[in-house]
mmCIF file of N, CA and C in Angstrom:
data_model
loop_
_atom_site.group_PDB
_atom_site.id
_atom_site.type_symbol
_atom_site.label_atom_id
_atom_site.label_comp_id
_atom_site.label_asym_id
_atom_site.label_seq_id
_atom_site.Cartn_x
_atom_site.Cartn_y
_atom_site.Cartn_z
ATOM 1 N N MET A 19 -12.769 -4.019 -0.133
ATOM 2 C CA MET A 19 -11.166 -4.052 -0.274
ATOM 3 C C MET A 19 -10.919 -4.390 0.997
ATOM 4 N N SER A 20 -10.304 -5.727 1.361
ATOM 5 C CA SER A 20 -9.738 -6.134 2.524
ATOM 6 C C SER A 20 -8.270 -6.137 2.864
ATOM 7 N N ALA A 21 -7.540 -5.411 2.048
ATOM 8 C CA ALA A 21 -6.287 -5.090 2.647
ATOM 9 C C ALA A 21 -5.571 -3.995 1.937
ATOM 10 N N VAL A 22 -5.219 -3.027 2.506
ATOM 11 C CA VAL A 22 -4.811 -1.653 1.780
ATOM 12 C C VAL A 22 -3.471 -1.210 2.703
ATOM 13 N N LEU A 23 -2.671 -0.836 1.525
ATOM 14 C CA LEU A 23 -1.455 -0.120 2.078
ATOM 15 C C LEU A 23 -1.650 1.257 1.739
ATOM 16 N N ARG A 24 -1.147 1.967 3.096
ATOM 17 C CA ARG A 24 -1.075 3.578 2.874
ATOM 18 C C ARG A 24 0.263 4.260 2.898
ATOM 19 N N VAL A 25 0.579 5.043 2.304
ATOM 20 C CA VAL A 25 1.871 5.547 2.096
ATOM 21 C C VAL A 25 1.457 6.869 2.281
ATOM 22 N N SER A 26 2.204 7.455 3.191
ATOM 23 C CA SER A 26 2.290 9.190 3.328
ATOM 24 C C SER A 26 3.543 9.742 3.415
ATOM 25 N N ALA A 27 3.370 10.785 2.416
ATOM 26 C CA ALA A 27 4.925 11.495 2.135
ATOM 27 C C ALA A 27 4.278 12.921 1.929
ATOM 28 N N LEU A 28 5.609 13.948 2.281
ATOM 29 C CA LEU A 28 5.388 15.143 1.830
ATOM 30 C C LEU A 28 5.331 15.364 0.490
ATOM 31 N N ASN A 29 5.769 14.833 -0.252
ATOM 32 C CA ASN A 29 5.695 14.651 -1.782
ATOM 33 C C ASN A 29 5.246 13.466 -2.260
ATOM 34 N N VAL A 30 4.465 12.733 -1.911
ATOM 35 C CA VAL A 30 3.907 11.462 -2.557
ATOM 36 C C VAL A 30 3.588 11.144 -3.843
ATOM 37 N N GLU A 31 3.036 12.568 -4.107
ATOM 38 C CA GLU A 31 2.328 12.446 -5.509
ATOM 39 C C GLU A 31 3.736 12.760 -6.538
ATOM 40 N N ALA A 32 4.858 13.220 -6.268
ATOM 41 C CA ALA A 32 6.440 13.186 -6.985
ATOM 42 C C ALA A 32 6.834 12.101 -7.008
ATOM 43 N N CYS A 33 6.598 11.293 -5.877
ATOM 44 C CA CYS A 33 7.293 9.945 -6.060
ATOM 45 C C CYS A 33 6.497 9.291 -6.968
ATOM 46 N N LEU A 34 5.146 9.155 -7.150
ATOM 47 C CA LEU A 34 4.395 8.297 -7.878
ATOM 48 C C LEU A 34 4.913 8.106 -9.477
ATOM 49 N N VAL A 35 5.357 9.542 -9.817
ATOM 50 C CA VAL A 35 5.973 9.392 -10.897
ATOM 51 C C VAL A 35 7.136 8.626 -11.401
ATOM 52 N N ASN A 36 7.900 8.104 -10.678
ATOM 53 C CA ASN A 36 9.099 6.969 -10.752
ATOM 54 C C ASN A 36 8.588 5.855 -10.294
ATOM 55 N N THR A 37 7.268 5.618 -10.043
ATOM 56 C CA THR A 37 7.055 3.891 -9.626
ATOM 57 C C THR A 37 5.863 3.552 -10.800
ATOM 58 N N THR A 38 6.175 2.039 -10.428
ATOM 59 C CA THR A 38 5.422 1.271 -11.442
ATOM 60 C C THR A 38 3.855 0.853 -11.028
ATOM 61 N N ILE A 39 3.563 1.173 -9.923
ATOM 62 C CA ILE A 39 2.479 1.255 -9.176
ATOM 63 C C ILE A 39 1.587 2.415 -8.809
ATOM 64 N N GLN A 40 0.273 2.615 -9.166
ATOM 65 C CA GLN A 40 -0.365 3.511 -8.765
ATOM 66 C C GLN A 40 -1.573 3.324 -7.920
ATOM 67 N N PRO A 41 -1.673 4.512 -6.878
ATOM 68 C CA PRO A 41 -2.922 4.156 -5.977
ATOM 69 C C PRO A 41 -4.521 4.237 -6.604
ATOM 70 N N TYR A 42 -5.309 3.510 -5.928
ATOM 71 C CA TYR A 42 -6.502 3.809 -6.381
ATOM 72 C C TYR A 42 -7.271 5.214 -5.864
ATOM 73 N N ARG A 43 -6.672 5.562 -4.682
ATOM 74 C CA ARG A 43 -6.964 7.225 -4.367
ATOM 75 C C ARG A 43 -5.777 7.455 -3.485
ATOM 76 N N LEU A 44 -5.874 8.886 -3.925
ATOM 77 C CA LEU A 44 -4.597 9.772 -3.543
ATOM 78 C C LEU A 44 -5.352 11.074 -2.766
ATOM 79 N N GLU A 45 -4.844 11.134 -1.387
ATOM 80 C CA GLU A 45 -5.879 12.108 -0.513
ATOM 81 C C GLU A 45 -4.839 12.583 0.632
ATOM 82 N N SER A 46 -4.366 14.031 0.415
ATOM 83 C CA SER A 46 -3.912 14.668 1.580
ATOM 84 C C SER A 46 -2.774 14.200 1.831
ATOM 85 N N GLY A 47 -2.023 13.921 0.836
ATOM 86 C CA GLY A 47 -0.416 13.258 0.575
ATOM 87 C C GLY A 47 -0.330 12.062 1.292
ATOM 88 N N THR A 48 -1.507 11.341 0.981
ATOM 89 C CA THR A 48 -1.431 9.882 1.298
ATOM 90 C C THR A 48 -1.801 9.245 -0.130
ATOM 91 N N ALA A 49 -0.981 8.097 -0.267
ATOM 92 C CA ALA A 49 -1.583 7.150 -1.423
ATOM 93 C C ALA A 49 -2.215 5.725 -1.055
ATOM 94 N N HIS A 50 -3.233 5.503 -1.362
ATOM 95 C CA HIS A 50 -3.900 4.103 -0.957
ATOM 96 C C HIS A 50 -3.770 2.992 -2.339
ATOM 97 N N PHE A 51 -2.844 1.893 -1.725
ATOM 98 C CA PHE A 51 -2.922 0.784 -2.763
ATOM 99 C C PHE A 51 -3.604 -0.534 -2.524
ATOM 100 N N LEU A 52 -4.423 -1.006 -3.139
ATOM 101 C CA LEU A 52 -5.216 -2.258 -3.101
ATOM 102 C C LEU A 52 -4.217 -3.167 -2.727
ATOM 103 N N VAL A 53 -4.021 -4.225 -1.750
ATOM 104 C CA VAL A 53 -2.828 -5.027 -1.632
ATOM 105 C C VAL A 53 -3.763 -6.309 -1.940
ATOM 106 N N SER A 54 -5.098 -6.544 -1.371
ATOM 107 C CA SER A 54 -6.155 -7.465 -1.430
ATOM 108 C C SER A 54 -7.301 -7.518 -1.648
ATOM 109 N N ASP A 55 -8.049 -8.295 -2.520
ATOM 110 C CA ASP A 55 -9.601 -7.850 -2.522
ATOM 111 C C ASP A 55 -10.003 -9.356 -2.047
ATOM 112 N N CYS A 56 -9.259 -10.215 -1.355
ATOM 113 C CA CYS A 56 -9.905 -11.382 -0.659
ATOM 114 C C CYS A 56 -11.375 -10.929 0.284
ATOM 115 N N ASP A 57 -11.815 -12.023 0.038
ATOM 116 C CA ASP A 57 -13.322 -11.585 1.462
ATOM 117 C C ASP A 57 -12.556 -11.283 2.440
ATOM 118 N N PHE A 58 -13.449 -10.797 3.609
ATOM 119 C CA PHE A 58 -12.987 -10.229 4.981
ATOM 120 C C PHE A 58 -12.772 -11.617 5.836
ATOM 121 N N ASP A 59 -13.581 -12.724 5.566
ATOM 122 C CA ASP A 59 -13.049 -13.754 6.280
ATOM 123 C C ASP A 59 -11.991 -14.757 5.757
ATOM 124 N N ASP A 60 -11.276 -14.213 4.510
ATOM 125 C CA ASP A 60 -10.065 -15.153 4.036
ATOM 126 C C ASP A 60 -8.857 -14.438 4.654
ATOM 127 N N VAL A 61 -8.499 -14.523 5.946
ATOM 128 C CA VAL A 61 -7.542 -13.569 6.445
ATOM 129 C C VAL A 61 -6.194 -14.500 5.771
ATOM 130 N N PRO A 62 -5.873 -15.878 5.650
ATOM 131 C CA PRO A 62 -4.838 -16.148 4.861
ATOM 132 C C PRO A 62 -4.924 -15.684 3.726
ATOM 133 N N GLY A 63 -5.875 -15.734 3.039
ATOM 134 C CA GLY A 63 -5.687 -14.988 1.642
ATOM 135 C C GLY A 63 -5.218 -13.710 1.541
ATOM 136 N N GLN A 64 -5.679 -13.287 2.343
ATOM 137 C CA GLN A 64 -5.185 -11.615 2.458
ATOM 138 C C GLN A 64 -3.726 -11.484 2.854
ATOM 139 N N LEU A 65 -3.124 -12.286 3.685
ATOM 140 C CA LEU A 65 -1.764 -12.401 4.222
ATOM 141 C C LEU A 65 -0.784 -12.682 3.048
ATOM 142 N N GLN A 66 -1.463 -14.019 2.342
ATOM 143 C CA GLN A 66 -0.616 -14.407 0.975
ATOM 144 C C GLN A 66 -0.413 -12.955 0.136
ATOM 145 N N ASP A 67 -1.758 -12.425 -0.289
ATOM 146 C CA ASP A 67 -1.963 -11.502 -1.188
ATOM 147 C C ASP A 67 -0.723 -10.152 -0.926
ATOM 148 N N ALA A 68 -0.727 -9.907 0.627
ATOM 149 C CA ALA A 68 0.028 -8.663 0.943
ATOM 150 C C ALA A 68 1.465 -9.142 1.196
ATOM 151 N N LEU A 69 2.022 -10.414 1.283
ATOM 152 C CA LEU A 69 3.189 -10.868 1.106
ATOM 153 C C LEU A 69 3.691 -10.428 -0.581
ATOM 154 N N ALA A 70 2.835 -11.046 -1.024
ATOM 155 C CA ALA A 70 2.976 -11.070 -2.700
ATOM 156 C C ALA A 70 3.619 -9.484 -3.284
ATOM 157 N N PHE A 71 2.538 -8.905 -2.811
ATOM 158 C CA PHE A 71 2.390 -7.310 -3.011
ATOM 159 C C PHE A 71 3.709 -6.284 -2.610
ATOM 160 N N LEU A 72 3.986 -6.861 -1.454
ATOM 161 C CA LEU A 72 5.206 -6.547 -0.859
ATOM 162 C C LEU A 72 6.245 -6.631 -1.575
ATOM 163 N N SER A 73 6.594 -7.917 -2.092
ATOM 164 C CA SER A 73 7.447 -8.550 -2.892
ATOM 165 C C SER A 73 7.681 -8.034 -3.796
ATOM 166 N N ASP A 74 6.729 -7.877 -4.726
ATOM 167 C CA ASP A 74 6.648 -7.613 -6.224
ATOM 168 C C ASP A 74 6.932 -5.646 -6.391
ATOM 169 N N HIS A 75 6.567 -5.371 -5.317
ATOM 170 C CA HIS A 75 6.655 -3.784 -5.632
ATOM 171 C C HIS A 75 7.707 -3.505 -4.199
ATOM 172 N N ALA A 76 8.519 -3.867 -3.783
ATOM 173 C CA ALA A 76 9.556 -3.888 -3.069
ATOM 174 C C ALA A 76 10.145 -2.317 -3.329
ATOM 175 N N ALA A 77 10.818 -2.314 -4.433
ATOM 176 C CA ALA A 77 11.377 -1.225 -5.069
ATOM 177 C C ALA A 77 10.828 0.164 -5.152
ATOM 178 N N ASP A 78 9.358 0.050 -5.400
ATOM 179 C CA ASP A 78 8.582 1.136 -5.433
ATOM 180 C C ASP A 78 8.326 1.498 -4.029
ATOM 181 N N ILE A 79 8.282 0.732 -3.166
ATOM 182 C CA ILE A 79 7.813 1.076 -1.693
ATOM 183 C C ILE A 79 8.972 1.577 -1.156
ATOM 184 N N ARG A 80 10.195 1.352 -1.511
ATOM 185 C CA ARG A 80 11.198 1.793 -0.741
ATOM 186 C C ARG A 80 11.351 3.278 -1.505
ATOM 187 N N TRP A 81 11.397 3.356 -2.685
ATOM 188 C CA TRP A 81 11.354 4.628 -3.099
ATOM 189 C C TRP A 81 10.320 5.468 -2.433
ATOM 190 N N MET A 82 9.154 5.389 -2.280
ATOM 191 C CA MET A 82 8.454 6.271 -1.569
ATOM 192 C C MET A 82 8.545 6.615 -0.109
ATOM 193 N N MET A 83 9.480 5.578 0.409
ATOM 194 C CA MET A 83 9.798 5.712 1.864
ATOM 195 C C MET A 83 11.220 6.252 2.014
ATOM 196 N N GLN A 84 11.762 6.818 0.926
ATOM 197 C CA GLN A 84 13.311 7.592 1.063
ATOM 198 C C GLN A 84 13.316 8.422 2.190
ATOM 199 N N THR A 85 12.480 9.352 2.570
ATOM 200 C CA THR A 85 12.679 10.802 3.359
ATOM 201 C C THR A 85 12.149 10.290 4.582
ATOM 202 N N PRO A 86 12.874 10.987 5.791
ATOM 203 C CA PRO A 86 12.273 10.296 7.167
ATOM 204 C C PRO A 86 11.051 10.837 7.073
ATOM 205 N N GLU A 87 10.189 11.720 6.913
ATOM 206 C CA GLU A 87 8.758 12.215 7.028
ATOM 207 C C GLU A 87 7.766 11.207 6.468
ATOM 208 N N SER A 88 8.336 10.275 5.808
ATOM 209 C CA SER A 88 7.333 9.024 4.961
ATOM 210 C C SER A 88 7.011 8.123 6.008
ATOM 211 N N ALA A 89 5.564 7.552 5.878
ATOM 212 C CA ALA A 89 5.009 6.566 6.790
ATOM 213 C C ALA A 89 4.374 5.716 5.881
ATOM 214 N N ALA A 90 4.301 4.292 5.987
ATOM 215 C CA ALA A 90 3.632 3.521 5.555
ATOM 216 C C ALA A 90 2.939 2.273 6.716
ATOM 217 N N THR A 91 1.520 2.315 6.500
ATOM 218 C CA THR A 91 0.677 1.466 7.345
ATOM 219 C C THR A 91 -0.118 0.107 6.132
ATOM 220 N N LEU A 92 -0.159 -0.957 6.880
ATOM 221 C CA LEU A 92 -0.525 -1.986 6.189
ATOM 222 C C LEU A 92 -1.855 -2.131 6.685
ATOM 223 N N VAL A 93 -3.206 -2.041 6.202
ATOM 224 C CA VAL A 93 -4.143 -2.599 7.025
ATOM 225 C C VAL A 93 -5.019 -3.574 6.320
ATOM 226 N N PHE A 94 -5.548 -4.387 7.204
ATOM 227 C CA PHE A 94 -6.160 -5.707 7.177
ATOM 228 C C PHE A 94 -7.554 -5.595 7.491
ATOM 229 N N ALA A 95 -8.613 -5.990 7.032
ATOM 230 C CA ALA A 95 -10.211 -6.075 7.261
ATOM 231 C C ALA A 95 -10.338 -7.448 7.545
ATOM 232 N N ARG A 96 -11.231 -7.740 8.658
ATOM 233 C CA ARG A 96 -11.739 -9.088 8.862
ATOM 234 C C ARG A 96 -12.849 -9.010 9.439
ATOM 235 N N GLU A 97 -13.855 -9.917 9.204
ATOM 236 C CA GLU A 97 -15.219 -9.791 9.886
ATOM 237 C C GLU A 97 -14.860 -10.370 11.501
ATOM 238 N N ALA A 98 -15.559 -9.962 12.370
ATOM 239 C CA ALA A 98 -15.652 -10.143 13.888
ATOM 240 C C ALA A 98 -16.239 -11.438 14.084
#
């Protein structure tokens, strides 16, 4: 996995019931979503996939981020 969106919230599991996207992992109040599976050396591809993912799932992401305790991190992997 080269790009992942992590969303943490007090009741993230309850929020997921009302979304069309599902995480590949749910752990300790954090949902992990695959954003891009481009190769680590394909940073432009990762960015393009991330923009598409965020655009396609904006309503679901907003829904999960509705409480002040919510936090999201978009993580990219790359080769050094």
